[in-house]
Tab-separated table of N, CA and C in Angstrom:
chain	number	residue	atom	x	y	z
A	1300	LYS	N	-3.003	-4.850	25.682
A	1300	LYS	CA	-3.997	-5.499	24.880
A	1300	LYS	C	-5.213	-5.441	25.108
A	1301	SER	N	-5.668	-5.368	26.078
A	1301	SER	CA	-7.048	-5.023	26.430
A	1301	SER	C	-7.544	-3.734	25.847
A	1302	ALA	N	-6.654	-2.677	26.259
A	1302	ALA	CA	-6.908	-1.358	25.416
A	1302	ALA	C	-7.094	-1.332	24.083
A	1303	LEU	N	-6.151	-1.936	23.129
A	1303	LEU	CA	-6.347	-1.989	21.948
A	1303	LEU	C	-7.481	-2.791	21.492
A	1304	SER	N	-8.095	-3.637	22.351
A	1304	SER	CA	-9.246	-4.466	21.809
A	1304	SER	C	-10.313	-3.683	21.830
A	1305	VAL	N	-10.374	-2.548	23.007
A	1305	VAL	CA	-11.447	-1.791	23.071
A	1305	VAL	C	-11.455	-0.811	21.760
A	1306	ILE	N	-10.140	-0.467	21.662
A	1306	ILE	CA	-10.013	0.598	20.132
A	1306	ILE	C	-10.507	-0.373	19.021
A	1307	LEU	N	-9.981	-1.215	18.916
A	1307	LEU	CA	-10.911	-2.002	17.793
A	1307	LEU	C	-12.120	-2.365	17.916
A	1308	ARG	N	-13.104	-2.364	19.019
A	1308	ARG	CA	-14.334	-2.406	18.956
A	1308	ARG	C	-15.079	-0.953	18.526
A	1309	TYR	N	-14.302	-0.164	18.762
A	1309	TYR	CA	-14.979	1.235	18.380
A	1309	TYR	C	-14.419	1.990	16.909
A	1310	ILE	N	-13.597	1.314	16.528
A	1310	ILE	CA	-13.368	1.775	15.141
A	1310	ILE	C	-14.462	1.919	13.935
A	1311	PRO	N	-15.111	0.741	14.122
A	1311	PRO	CA	-16.571	0.471	13.181
A	1311	PRO	C	-17.493	1.441	13.532
A	1312	LEU	N	-17.400	1.910	14.957
A	1312	LEU	CA	-18.622	2.818	15.466
A	1312	LEU	C	-18.469	4.069	15.366
A	1313	ILE	N	-17.216	4.461	14.919
A	1313	ILE	CA	-17.199	6.193	14.779
A	1313	ILE	C	-17.267	6.576	13.147
A	1314	ASP	N	-17.913	7.652	13.189
A	1314	ASP	CA	-18.212	8.040	12.268
A	1314	ASP	C	-17.568	9.131	11.408
A	1315	ASP	N	-16.739	10.026	12.596
A	1315	ASP	CA	-16.138	11.243	12.547
A	1315	ASP	C	-14.782	10.919	11.807
A	1316	ARG	N	-14.508	11.349	10.551
A	1316	ARG	CA	-13.222	11.008	10.011
A	1316	ARG	C	-11.881	11.299	10.714
A	1317	ARG	N	-11.700	12.368	11.683
A	1317	ARG	CA	-10.433	12.643	12.620
A	1317	ARG	C	-10.291	11.482	13.699
A	1318	LYS	N	-11.277	11.455	14.172
A	1318	LYS	CA	-11.452	10.346	15.160
A	1318	LYS	C	-11.478	8.966	14.636
A	1319	LYS	N	-11.762	8.801	13.591
A	1319	LYS	CA	-11.457	7.387	13.208
A	1319	LYS	C	-10.373	7.199	12.615
A	1320	ASP	N	-9.586	8.452	12.126
A	1320	ASP	CA	-7.919	8.234	11.676
A	1320	ASP	C	-7.365	7.865	12.980
A	1321	ALA	N	-7.496	8.631	14.101
A	1321	ALA	CA	-6.571	8.827	15.148
A	1321	ALA	C	-6.989	7.205	15.827
A	1322	LEU	N	-7.923	6.697	15.909
A	1322	LEU	CA	-8.286	5.235	16.254
A	1322	LEU	C	-7.363	4.240	15.529
A	1323	ILE	N	-7.379	4.426	14.260
A	1323	ILE	CA	-6.876	3.623	13.468
A	1323	ILE	C	-5.133	3.803	13.442
A	1324	GLY	N	-4.775	4.975	13.859
A	1324	GLY	CA	-3.563	4.968	13.975
A	1324	GLY	C	-2.819	4.477	15.193
A	1325	LEU	N	-3.988	4.309	16.160
A	1325	LEU	CA	-3.469	3.558	17.560
A	1325	LEU	C	-3.143	1.964	17.108
A	1326	VAL	N	-3.667	1.638	16.446
A	1326	VAL	CA	-3.653	0.060	16.278
A	1326	VAL	C	-2.450	-0.077	15.224
A	1327	ALA	N	-1.658	0.871	14.760
A	1327	ALA	CA	-0.906	0.774	13.896
A	1327	ALA	C	0.718	0.088	14.531
A	1328	LEU	N	0.588	-0.822	14.912
A	1328	LEU	CA	1.636	-1.612	15.602
A	1328	LEU	C	2.101	-2.839	14.857
A	1329	PRO	N	3.680	-3.004	14.504
A	1329	PRO	CA	3.987	-3.906	13.653
A	1329	PRO	C	3.770	-5.434	14.790
A	1330	GLY	N	3.072	-6.400	13.864
A	1330	GLY	CA	2.572	-7.654	14.180
A	1330	GLY	C	1.235	-7.478	15.017
A	1331	PHE	N	0.473	-6.499	14.919
A	1331	PHE	CA	-0.582	-6.909	15.975
A	1331	PHE	C	-1.649	-6.964	14.832
A	1332	VAL	N	-1.628	-8.321	14.388
A	1332	VAL	CA	-2.338	-8.939	13.441
A	1332	VAL	C	-3.866	-9.036	13.693
A	1333	GLU	N	-4.080	-8.943	14.916
A	1333	GLU	CA	-5.500	-8.796	15.397
A	1333	GLU	C	-6.494	-7.871	14.723
A	1334	ALA	N	-6.019	-6.631	14.254
A	1334	ALA	CA	-6.863	-5.536	13.766
A	1334	ALA	C	-6.743	-5.852	12.437
A	1335	THR	N	-6.095	-6.581	11.558
A	1335	THR	CA	-6.343	-6.961	10.317
A	1335	THR	C	-7.602	-6.947	9.803
A	1336	PRO	N	-8.556	-7.962	10.253
A	1336	PRO	CA	-10.054	-8.093	9.899
A	1336	PRO	C	-10.814	-7.079	9.953
A	1337	ILE	N	-10.339	-6.319	11.019
A	1337	ILE	CA	-11.424	-4.961	11.104
A	1337	ILE	C	-11.006	-3.912	10.091
A	1338	LEU	N	-9.664	-3.646	10.090
A	1338	LEU	CA	-9.068	-2.878	8.846
A	1338	LEU	C	-9.728	-3.149	7.544
A	1339	LEU	N	-9.587	-4.150	7.353
A	1339	LEU	CA	-10.307	-4.866	6.015
A	1339	LEU	C	-11.246	-4.571	5.616
A	1340	ASP	N	-12.329	-4.762	6.579
A	1340	ASP	CA	-13.559	-4.413	6.616
A	1340	ASP	C	-13.868	-3.003	6.555
A	1341	GLU	N	-13.366	-2.096	7.378
A	1341	GLU	CA	-13.425	-0.924	7.102
A	1341	GLU	C	-13.103	-0.136	5.626
A	1342	TYR	N	-11.940	-0.883	5.200
A	1342	TYR	CA	-11.764	-0.440	3.685
A	1342	TYR	C	-12.748	-0.714	2.985
A	1343	LYS	N	-13.291	-1.901	2.956
A	1343	LYS	CA	-14.479	-2.385	2.192
A	1343	LYS	C	-15.463	-1.310	2.223
A	1344	LYS	N	-15.876	-0.719	3.446
A	1344	LYS	CA	-17.141	0.169	3.639
A	1344	LYS	C	-16.948	1.211	3.719
A	1345	ASN	N	-15.625	1.963	3.757
A	1345	ASN	CA	-15.304	3.307	3.477
A	1345	ASN	C	-15.237	3.649	1.902
A	1346	THR	N	-15.628	5.191	1.827
A	1346	THR	CA	-15.136	5.657	0.400
A	1346	THR	C	-14.344	6.929	0.722
A	1347	ASP	N	-14.012	7.440	1.905
A	1347	ASP	CA	-13.236	8.538	2.177
A	1347	ASP	C	-11.667	8.149	1.557
A	1348	SER	N	-11.142	8.554	0.824
A	1348	SER	CA	-9.866	8.410	0.133
A	1348	SER	C	-8.608	8.729	1.225
A	1349	ASN	N	-9.050	9.563	2.244
A	1349	ASN	CA	-8.167	9.463	3.366
A	1349	ASN	C	-8.187	8.483	4.390
A	1350	ILE	N	-9.150	8.276	4.687
A	1350	ILE	CA	-9.276	6.989	5.875
A	1350	ILE	C	-8.650	5.690	5.069
A	1351	LEU	N	-9.138	5.490	3.883
A	1351	LEU	CA	-8.763	4.471	3.110
A	1351	LEU	C	-6.864	4.299	2.951
A	1352	TRP	N	-6.592	5.801	3.105
A	1352	TRP	CA	-5.031	5.679	2.921
A	1352	TRP	C	-4.562	5.064	4.118
A	1353	VAL	N	-5.055	6.010	5.411
A	1353	VAL	CA	-4.667	5.379	6.833
A	1353	VAL	C	-4.612	4.029	6.961
A	1354	ILE	N	-5.766	3.514	6.316
A	1354	ILE	CA	-6.000	2.059	6.658
A	1354	ILE	C	-5.024	1.231	5.922
A	1355	GLY	N	-4.742	1.829	4.812
A	1355	GLY	CA	-3.566	1.058	3.833
A	1355	GLY	C	-2.222	1.043	4.639
A	1356	ASN	N	-1.854	2.282	5.024
A	1356	ASN	CA	-0.853	2.788	6.334
A	1356	ASN	C	-0.508	1.493	7.173
A	1357	THR	N	-1.621	1.590	7.841
A	1357	THR	CA	-1.762	0.859	9.087
A	1357	THR	C	-1.479	-0.457	8.931
A	1358	LEU	N	-2.113	-1.155	7.685
A	1358	LEU	CA	-1.795	-2.498	7.219
A	1358	LEU	C	-0.372	-2.769	6.743
A	1359	LEU	N	0.273	-1.804	6.286
A	1359	LEU	CA	1.699	-1.978	5.949
A	1359	LEU	C	2.585	-1.958	7.010
A	1360	ILE	N	2.191	-1.174	8.329
A	1360	ILE	CA	3.021	-1.283	9.746
A	1360	ILE	C	2.575	-2.464	10.555
A	1361	ILE	N	1.392	-2.929	10.166
A	1361	ILE	CA	1.057	-4.327	11.084
A	1361	ILE	C	1.776	-5.729	10.334
A	1362	GLY	N	2.074	-5.350	8.724
A	1362	GLY	CA	2.626	-6.350	8.351
A	1362	GLY	C	2.416	-7.791	8.164
A	1363	ASP	N	0.922	-8.026	8.317
A	1363	ASP	CA	0.467	-9.107	8.299
A	1363	ASP	C	0.781	-10.104	7.005
A	1364	LYS	N	1.361	-10.997	6.936
A	1364	LYS	CA	1.528	-11.826	5.819
A	1364	LYS	C	0.680	-12.711	5.203
A	1365	THR	N	-0.417	-12.972	6.115
A	1365	THR	CA	-1.675	-13.978	5.312
A	1365	THR	C	-2.427	-12.920	4.621
A	1366	ILE	N	-2.265	-11.918	4.555
A	1366	ILE	CA	-3.603	-11.132	3.920
A	1366	ILE	C	-3.220	-10.772	2.089
A	1367	ALA	N	-2.514	-11.505	1.575
A	1367	ALA	CA	-2.317	-11.021	0.060
A	1367	ALA	C	-3.485	-11.214	-0.652
A	1368	LEU	N	-4.521	-12.178	-0.554
A	1368	LEU	CA	-5.194	-12.126	-1.315
A	1368	LEU	C	-6.359	-11.313	-1.349
A	1369	GLU	N	-6.519	-10.824	0.018
A	1369	GLU	CA	-7.381	-9.781	0.226
A	1369	GLU	C	-7.023	-8.517	-0.080
A	1370	LEU	N	-5.608	-8.167	-0.061
A	1370	LEU	CA	-5.048	-6.925	-0.523
A	1370	LEU	C	-5.606	-7.196	-2.182
A	1371	ILE	N	-5.190	-8.030	-2.828
A	1371	ILE	CA	-5.317	-8.198	-4.346
A	1371	ILE	C	-6.487	-7.867	-4.843
A	1372	ASP	N	-7.368	-8.511	-3.987
A	1372	ASP	CA	-8.890	-8.596	-4.384
A	1372	ASP	C	-9.251	-6.688	-4.239
A	1373	LEU	N	-8.622	-6.257	-2.933
A	1373	LEU	CA	-9.068	-4.747	-3.067
A	1373	LEU	C	-8.494	-4.005	-4.100
A	1374	LEU	N	-7.331	-4.433	-4.471
A	1374	LEU	CA	-6.693	-3.520	-5.388
A	1374	LEU	C	-7.075	-3.777	-7.016
A	1375	GLU	N	-7.687	-4.863	-7.147
A	1375	GLU	CA	-8.280	-5.277	-8.544
A	1375	GLU	C	-9.549	-4.855	-8.753
A	1376	HIS	N	-10.607	-4.195	-7.551
A	1376	HIS	CA	-11.778	-3.969	-7.762
A	1376	HIS	C	-12.004	-2.258	-7.843
A	1377	LYS	N	-12.665	-2.099	-9.042
A	1377	LYS	CA	-12.914	-0.539	-8.657
A	1377	LYS	C	-13.905	-0.214	-7.640
A	1378	LYS	N	-13.786	0.911	-6.892
A	1378	LYS	CA	-14.445	1.682	-5.708
A	1378	LYS	C	-14.565	3.223	-6.064
A	1379	ASN	N	-15.724	3.409	-6.051
A	1379	ASN	CA	-15.780	5.020	-6.104
A	1379	ASN	C	-15.709	5.434	-4.569
A	1380	ILE	N	-14.368	6.568	-4.694
A	1380	ILE	CA	-13.930	6.938	-3.401
A	1380	ILE	C	-14.137	8.541	-3.582
A	1381	ASP	N	-14.515	9.216	-2.459
A	1381	ASP	CA	-14.708	10.690	-2.382
A	1381	ASP	C	-13.415	11.183	-2.119
A	1382	HIS	N	-13.386	12.268	-3.082
A	1382	HIS	CA	-12.219	13.214	-3.124
A	1382	HIS	C	-12.126	14.172	-2.097
A	1383	PRO	N	-11.629	14.174	-0.881
A	1383	PRO	CA	-11.656	15.479	-0.136
A	1383	PRO	C	-11.299	16.750	-0.752
A	1384	ALA	N	-12.006	17.849	-0.297
A	1384	ALA	CA	-11.759	19.195	-0.972
A	1384	ALA	C	-10.261	19.464	-0.421
A	1385	ASP	N	-9.708	19.071	0.477
A	1385	ASP	CA	-8.307	19.573	1.059
A	1385	ASP	C	-7.158	18.687	0.766
A	1386	TRP	N	-7.717	17.532	-0.385
A	1386	TRP	CA	-6.432	16.552	-0.800
A	1386	TRP	C	-5.869	17.554	-1.929
A	1387	PRO	N	-4.512	17.539	-2.094
A	1387	PRO	CA	-3.745	18.362	-3.055
A	1387	PRO	C	-3.911	17.941	-4.430
A	1388	ASP	N	-3.988	18.688	-5.130
A	1388	ASP	CA	-4.365	18.511	-6.683
A	1388	ASP	C	-2.857	17.781	-7.255
A	1389	VAL	N	-3.020	16.363	-7.531
A	1389	VAL	CA	-2.345	15.416	-8.254
A	1389	VAL	C	-2.951	14.955	-9.256
A	1390	PRO	N	-2.203	14.430	-10.301
A	1390	PRO	CA	-2.666	13.528	-11.282
A	1390	PRO	C	-3.100	12.252	-10.941
A	1391	LYS	N	-3.815	11.959	-9.989
A	1391	LYS	CA	-3.967	10.391	-9.583
A	1391	LYS	C	-5.756	10.643	-9.281
A	1392	THR	N	-6.417	9.625	-9.288
A	1392	THR	CA	-7.883	9.521	-8.986
A	1392	THR	C	-7.833	9.126	-7.073
A	1393	PRO	N	-8.751	9.601	-6.886
A	1393	PRO	CA	-8.891	9.425	-5.464
A	1393	PRO	C	-8.796	7.948	-5.053
A	1394	GLU	N	-9.315	6.972	-5.873
A	1394	GLU	CA	-9.092	5.662	-6.098
A	1394	GLU	C	-7.601	5.104	-5.833
A	1395	LEU	N	-6.752	5.606	-6.630
A	1395	LEU	CA	-5.073	5.133	-6.644
A	1395	LEU	C	-4.645	5.842	-5.368
A	1396	ILE	N	-5.005	6.914	-4.999
A	1396	ILE	CA	-4.538	7.727	-3.711
A	1396	ILE	C	-4.423	6.544	-2.475
A	1397	ALA	N	-6.071	6.376	-2.364
A	1397	ALA	CA	-6.332	5.530	-1.514
A	1397	ALA	C	-5.385	3.951	-1.520
A	1398	LYS	N	-5.342	3.470	-2.642
A	1398	LYS	CA	-4.664	2.387	-3.056
A	1398	LYS	C	-3.111	2.187	-2.688
A	1399	GLU	N	-2.437	3.147	-2.898
A	1399	GLU	CA	-1.170	3.080	-2.870
A	1399	GLU	C	-0.499	2.537	-1.603
A	1400	MET	N	-0.873	2.587	-0.696
A	1400	MET	CA	-0.608	2.068	0.806
A	1400	MET	C	-0.780	0.463	0.677
A	1401	LEU	N	-1.892	0.025	-0.043
A	1401	LEU	CA	-2.156	-0.938	-0.138
A	1401	LEU	C	-1.107	-1.891	-0.915
A	1402	LEU	N	-0.710	-1.279	-2.037
A	1402	LEU	CA	0.209	-1.898	-2.656
A	1402	LEU	C	1.585	-2.080	-2.105
A	1403	TRP	N	2.354	-1.247	-1.337
A	1403	TRP	CA	3.294	-1.439	-0.752
A	1403	TRP	C	3.071	-2.547	0.644
A	1404	ALA	N	1.807	-2.229	1.239
A	1404	ALA	CA	1.411	-3.650	2.208
A	1404	ALA	C	1.430	-4.933	1.515
A	1405	LEU	N	0.895	-5.055	0.176
A	1405	LEU	CA	1.104	-6.199	-0.479
A	1405	LEU	C	2.350	-6.803	-0.667
A	1406	GLY	N	3.350	-5.921	-1.107
A	1406	GLY	CA	4.605	-6.401	-1.418
A	1406	GLY	C	5.077	-7.196	-0.148
A	1407	LYS	N	5.132	-6.435	0.925
A	1407	LYS	CA	5.421	-6.597	2.305
A	1407	LYS	C	4.873	-8.310	2.771
A	1408	THR	N	3.880	-8.617	2.132
A	1408	THR	CA	3.601	-10.122	2.548
A	1408	THR	C	4.571	-11.120	1.850
A	1409	ARG	N	5.216	-10.763	0.734
A	1409	ARG	CA	6.115	-11.395	0.177
A	1409	ARG	C	5.618	-12.849	-0.397
A	1410	ASP	N	4.135	-12.531	-0.697
A	1410	ASP	CA	3.738	-13.753	-1.499
A	1410	ASP	C	3.688	-13.560	-3.080
A	1411	PRO	N	3.930	-14.503	-3.363
A	1411	PRO	CA	4.400	-14.761	-4.811
A	1411	PRO	C	3.030	-14.481	-5.534
A	1412	ARG	N	2.007	-14.668	-5.066
A	1412	ARG	CA	0.628	-14.161	-5.916
A	1412	ARG	C	0.439	-12.623	-5.987
A	1413	ALA	N	1.289	-11.812	-5.264
A	1413	ALA	CA	1.421	-10.337	-5.362
A	1413	ALA	C	1.950	-10.183	-6.487
A	1414	LEU	N	2.739	-10.604	-6.817
A	1414	LEU	CA	3.635	-10.248	-8.037
A	1414	LEU	C	2.867	-9.744	-9.369
A	1415	PRO	N	1.909	-10.275	-9.827
A	1415	PRO	CA	1.057	-10.031	-10.889
A	1415	PRO	C	0.249	-8.585	-11.014
A	1416	THR	N	0.245	-8.420	-9.834
A	1416	THR	CA	-0.888	-7.118	-9.311
A	1416	THR	C	0.368	-6.200	-9.193
A	1417	LEU	N	1.404	-6.212	-8.435
A	1417	LEU	CA	2.332	-4.943	-8.335
A	1417	LEU	C	3.052	-4.696	-9.552
A	1418	LYS	N	3.166	-5.686	-10.631
A	1418	LYS	CA	3.951	-5.666	-11.992
A	1418	LYS	C	2.595	-4.774	-12.685
A	1419	LYS	N	1.528	-5.099	-12.410
A	1419	LYS	CA	0.401	-4.213	-13.507
A	1419	LYS	C	0.589	-2.771	-13.024
A	1420	TYR	N	0.670	-2.414	-11.703
A	1420	TYR	CA	0.626	-1.019	-11.302
A	1420	TYR	C	2.048	-0.547	-11.743
A	1421	LEU	N	3.049	-0.959	-11.887
A	1421	LEU	CA	4.424	-0.548	-12.401
A	1421	LEU	C	4.121	-0.303	-13.780
A	1422	ARG	N	3.445	-1.019	-14.568
A	1422	ARG	CA	3.111	-0.952	-15.804
A	1422	ARG	C	2.086	0.385	-16.254
A	1423	GLU	N	1.003	0.346	-15.416
A	1423	GLU	CA	-0.062	1.172	-15.754
A	1423	GLU	C	0.112	2.453	-14.834
A	1424	GLY	N	0.845	2.708	-13.833
A	1424	GLY	CA	0.845	3.626	-13.097
A	1424	GLY	C	-0.486	4.535	-12.691
A	1425	PRO	N	-0.779	5.447	-12.097
A	1425	PRO	CA	0.741	6.561	-11.603
A	1425	PRO	C	1.004	6.163	-10.164
A	1426	SER	N	0.746	5.021	-9.622
A	1426	SER	CA	1.211	4.632	-8.246
A	1426	SER	C	2.394	3.966	-8.450
A	1427	GLU	N	3.517	4.009	-9.408
A	1427	GLU	CA	4.636	3.342	-9.714
A	1427	GLU	C	5.525	3.269	-8.374
A	1428	THR	N	5.831	4.408	-7.511
A	1428	THR	CA	6.343	4.522	-6.420
A	1428	THR	C	5.992	3.517	-5.569
A	1429	PHE	N	4.756	3.131	-5.247
A	1429	PHE	CA	4.386	2.176	-4.260
A	1429	PHE	C	4.292	1.005	-4.623
A	1430	ALA	N	4.109	0.770	-5.976
A	1430	ALA	CA	4.512	-0.693	-6.468
A	1430	ALA	C	5.717	-1.109	-6.615
A	1431	LEU	N	7.025	-0.005	-6.569
A	1431	LEU	CA	8.386	-0.137	-6.468
A	1431	LEU	C	8.701	-0.801	-5.081
A	1432	GLU	N	7.964	0.167	-4.215
A	1432	GLU	CA	8.324	-0.228	-2.805
A	1432	GLU	C	7.942	-1.847	-2.391
A	1433	GLY	N	6.811	-1.849	-3.136
A	1433	GLY	CA	6.153	-3.595	-2.878
A	1433	GLY	C	7.015	-4.737	-3.388
A	1434	ILE	N	7.633	-4.154	-4.529
A	1434	ILE	CA	8.348	-5.209	-5.365
A	1434	ILE	C	9.932	-5.219	-4.745
A	1435	LYS	N	10.381	-4.506	-3.978
A	1435	LYS	CA	11.555	-4.431	-3.282
A	1435	LYS	C	11.675	-5.873	-2.512
A	1436	TYR	N	10.393	-6.109	-1.743
A	1436	TYR	CA	10.548	-7.299	-1.097
A	1436	TYR	C	10.721	-8.722	-1.690
A	1437	PHE	N	10.614	-8.769	-2.904
A	1437	PHE	CA	10.938	-9.758	-3.769
A	1437	PHE	C	12.547	-9.930	-4.247
A	1438	ASP	N	13.050	-11.142	-3.997
A	1438	ASP	CA	14.567	-11.154	-4.460
A	1438	ASP	C	14.439	-11.788	-5.574
A	1439	ASP	N	13.931	-11.485	-6.629
A	1439	ASP	CA	13.850	-12.074	-8.012
A	1439	ASP	C	14.329	-11.223	-9.082
A	1440	THR	N	14.960	-11.795	-9.897
A	1440	THR	CA	16.134	-11.344	-10.914
A	1440	THR	C	15.064	-10.755	-12.236
A	1441	SER	N	13.983	-11.443	-12.086
A	1441	SER	CA	13.107	-11.033	-13.245
A	1441	SER	C	12.473	-9.631	-12.999
A	1442	LEU	N	12.813	-9.307	-11.824
A	1442	LEU	CA	11.960	-7.739	-11.784
A	1442	LEU	C	12.975	-6.602	-12.363
A	1443	ILE	N	14.277	-6.991	-12.022
A	1443	ILE	CA	15.360	-6.040	-12.435
A	1443	ILE	C	14.763	-5.189	-13.856
A	1444	PRO	N	14.598	-5.947	-14.969
A	1444	PRO	CA	14.139	-5.279	-16.270
A	1444	PRO	C	13.035	-4.367	-15.970
A	1445	LEU	N	12.054	-4.585	-15.151
A	1445	LEU	CA	10.782	-3.850	-14.876
A	1445	LEU	C	11.429	-2.397	-14.161
A	1446	VAL	N	12.192	-2.747	-13.199
A	1446	VAL	CA	12.621	-1.857	-12.388
A	1446	VAL	C	13.277	-0.770	-13.162
A	1447	GLU	N	14.227	-1.386	-14.008
A	1447	GLU	CA	14.974	-0.543	-14.711
A	1447	GLU	C	14.640	0.352	-15.853
A	1448	LYS	N	13.123	0.205	-16.195
A	1448	LYS	CA	12.428	0.814	-17.226
A	1448	LYS	C	12.216	2.087	-16.281
A	1449	LEU	N	11.853	2.268	-15.112
A	1449	LEU	CA	11.492	3.447	-14.728
A	1449	LEU	C	12.590	4.062	-14.151
A	1450	LEU	N	13.898	3.922	-14.379
A	1450	LEU	CA	14.978	4.785	-14.187
A	1450	LEU	C	14.689	6.315	-14.697
A	1451	THR	N	14.099	6.265	-16.060
A	1451	THR	CA	13.844	7.369	-16.824
A	1451	THR	C	12.373	7.741	-16.770
A	1452	HIS	N	11.733	7.482	-15.928
A	1452	HIS	CA	10.316	7.882	-15.436
A	1452	HIS	C	10.308	9.539	-15.428
A	1453	HIS	N	9.344	10.364	-15.808
A	1453	HIS	CA	9.477	11.710	-15.835
A	1453	HIS	C	9.144	12.456	-14.612
A	1454	TRP	N	8.636	11.351	-13.514
A	1454	TRP	CA	8.559	11.980	-12.099
A	1454	TRP	C	9.925	11.445	-11.603
A	1455	PRO	N	10.756	12.497	-10.839
A	1455	PRO	CA	12.063	12.262	-9.999
A	1455	PRO	C	11.699	11.180	-8.814
A	1456	LEU	N	10.509	11.407	-8.270
A	1456	LEU	CA	10.141	10.544	-7.361
A	1456	LEU	C	10.294	8.880	-7.403
A	1457	VAL	N	9.591	8.756	-8.871
A	1457	VAL	CA	9.675	7.318	-9.582
A	1457	VAL	C	10.975	7.041	-9.696
A	1458	ARG	N	11.742	7.891	-10.516
A	1458	ARG	CA	13.207	7.501	-10.592
A	1458	ARG	C	14.166	7.330	-9.490
A	1459	SER	N	13.990	8.079	-8.408
A	1459	SER	CA	14.712	7.756	-6.901
A	1459	SER	C	14.341	6.305	-6.507
A	1460	THR	N	13.099	6.426	-6.495
A	1460	THR	CA	12.794	4.782	-5.747
A	1460	THR	C	13.210	3.696	-6.721
A	1461	ALA	N	12.760	3.835	-8.007
A	1461	ALA	CA	13.618	2.931	-8.858
A	1461	ALA	C	14.828	2.570	-8.731
A	1462	LYS	N	15.579	3.384	-8.614
A	1462	LYS	CA	17.256	3.518	-8.269
A	1462	LYS	C	17.480	2.596	-6.748
A	1463	LYS	N	16.725	3.068	-5.979
A	1463	LYS	CA	17.049	2.314	-4.554
A	1463	LYS	C	16.439	1.053	-4.542
A	1464	VAL	N	15.117	0.569	-5.273
A	1464	VAL	CA	14.934	-0.375	-5.278
A	1464	VAL	C	15.739	-1.351	-6.522
A	1465	LEU	N	16.447	-1.034	-7.538
A	1465	LEU	CA	17.295	-1.589	-8.096
A	1465	LEU	C	18.468	-2.133	-7.565
A	1466	ARG	N	19.060	-0.888	-6.627
A	1466	ARG	CA	20.374	-1.485	-6.079
A	1466	ARG	C	20.174	-2.586	-4.963
A	1467	HIS	N	18.835	-2.441	-4.168
A	1467	HIS	CA	18.541	-3.455	-3.178
A	1467	HIS	C	18.129	-4.938	-3.949
A	1468	LEU	N	17.574	-4.924	-5.229
A	1468	LEU	CA	17.550	-6.305	-5.950
A	1468	LEU	C	18.971	-6.858	-6.383
A	1469	GLN	N	19.635	-5.811	-6.932
A	1469	GLN	CA	21.027	-6.360	-7.197
A	1469	GLN	C	21.929	-6.765	-5.954
A	1470	ARG	N	21.792	-6.182	-5.226
A	1470	ARG	CA	22.432	-6.723	-3.662
A	1470	ARG	C	22.275	-8.166	-3.378
A	1471	LYS	N	20.717	-8.184	-3.196
A	1471	LYS	CA	19.863	-9.456	-3.068
A	1471	LYS	C	20.408	-10.676	-3.899
A	1472	VAL	N	20.527	-10.491	-5.193
A	1472	VAL	CA	20.865	-11.595	-6.049
A	1472	VAL	C	22.630	-11.571	-6.481
A	1473	GLY	N	23.033	-10.545	-5.763
A	1473	GLY	CA	24.734	-10.823	-5.964
A	1473	GLY	C	25.300	-10.065	-6.945
A	1474	LEU	N	24.182	-8.903	-7.686
A	1474	LEU	CA	24.800	-8.386	-9.095
A	1474	LEU	C	25.524	-6.861	-8.368
A	1475	ARG	N	26.717	-6.347	-9.017
A	1475	ARG	CA	27.162	-5.028	-8.531
A	1475	ARG	C	26.742	-4.125	-9.696
A	1476	HIS	N	26.424	-2.857	-9.440
A	1476	HIS	CA	26.453	-1.629	-10.159
A	1476	HIS	C	26.596	-0.716	-9.299
């Protein structure tokens, strides 16, 4: 724990992207909620989509169930995010790329206040896959029609994730398919 405390103190002080990525990765430990406030603060301060994605991924791994409102706030507000030159050419804005892992982490909180935001991203795309991963944490039959609509999506990854999430929801509520 003391080594992790030192790492947490250094995360805000490091400007080099690769070093910051590495330090953030070191605190990606399930249940290490002590890192959450620093990571949320770093997310608010940074504009590099790579760093923001790593922070979102780390928040997902930590699994802090108390941060739903903070995640909703981050997802609902526009942010100018830098698009690194080495990022693949995908039909997504750097802002959406950075927010994808936050969607999944939001679902993992299992907070009912998360559902409107997750549903919004399911309908508006193009981060449906990550919204679906968040939706699967809720055992709510009203979500099944939303997920079923994505079974015919034009992106194969969205279709396969929708299939997986639909099976999960149907098992949870005792439906067979």
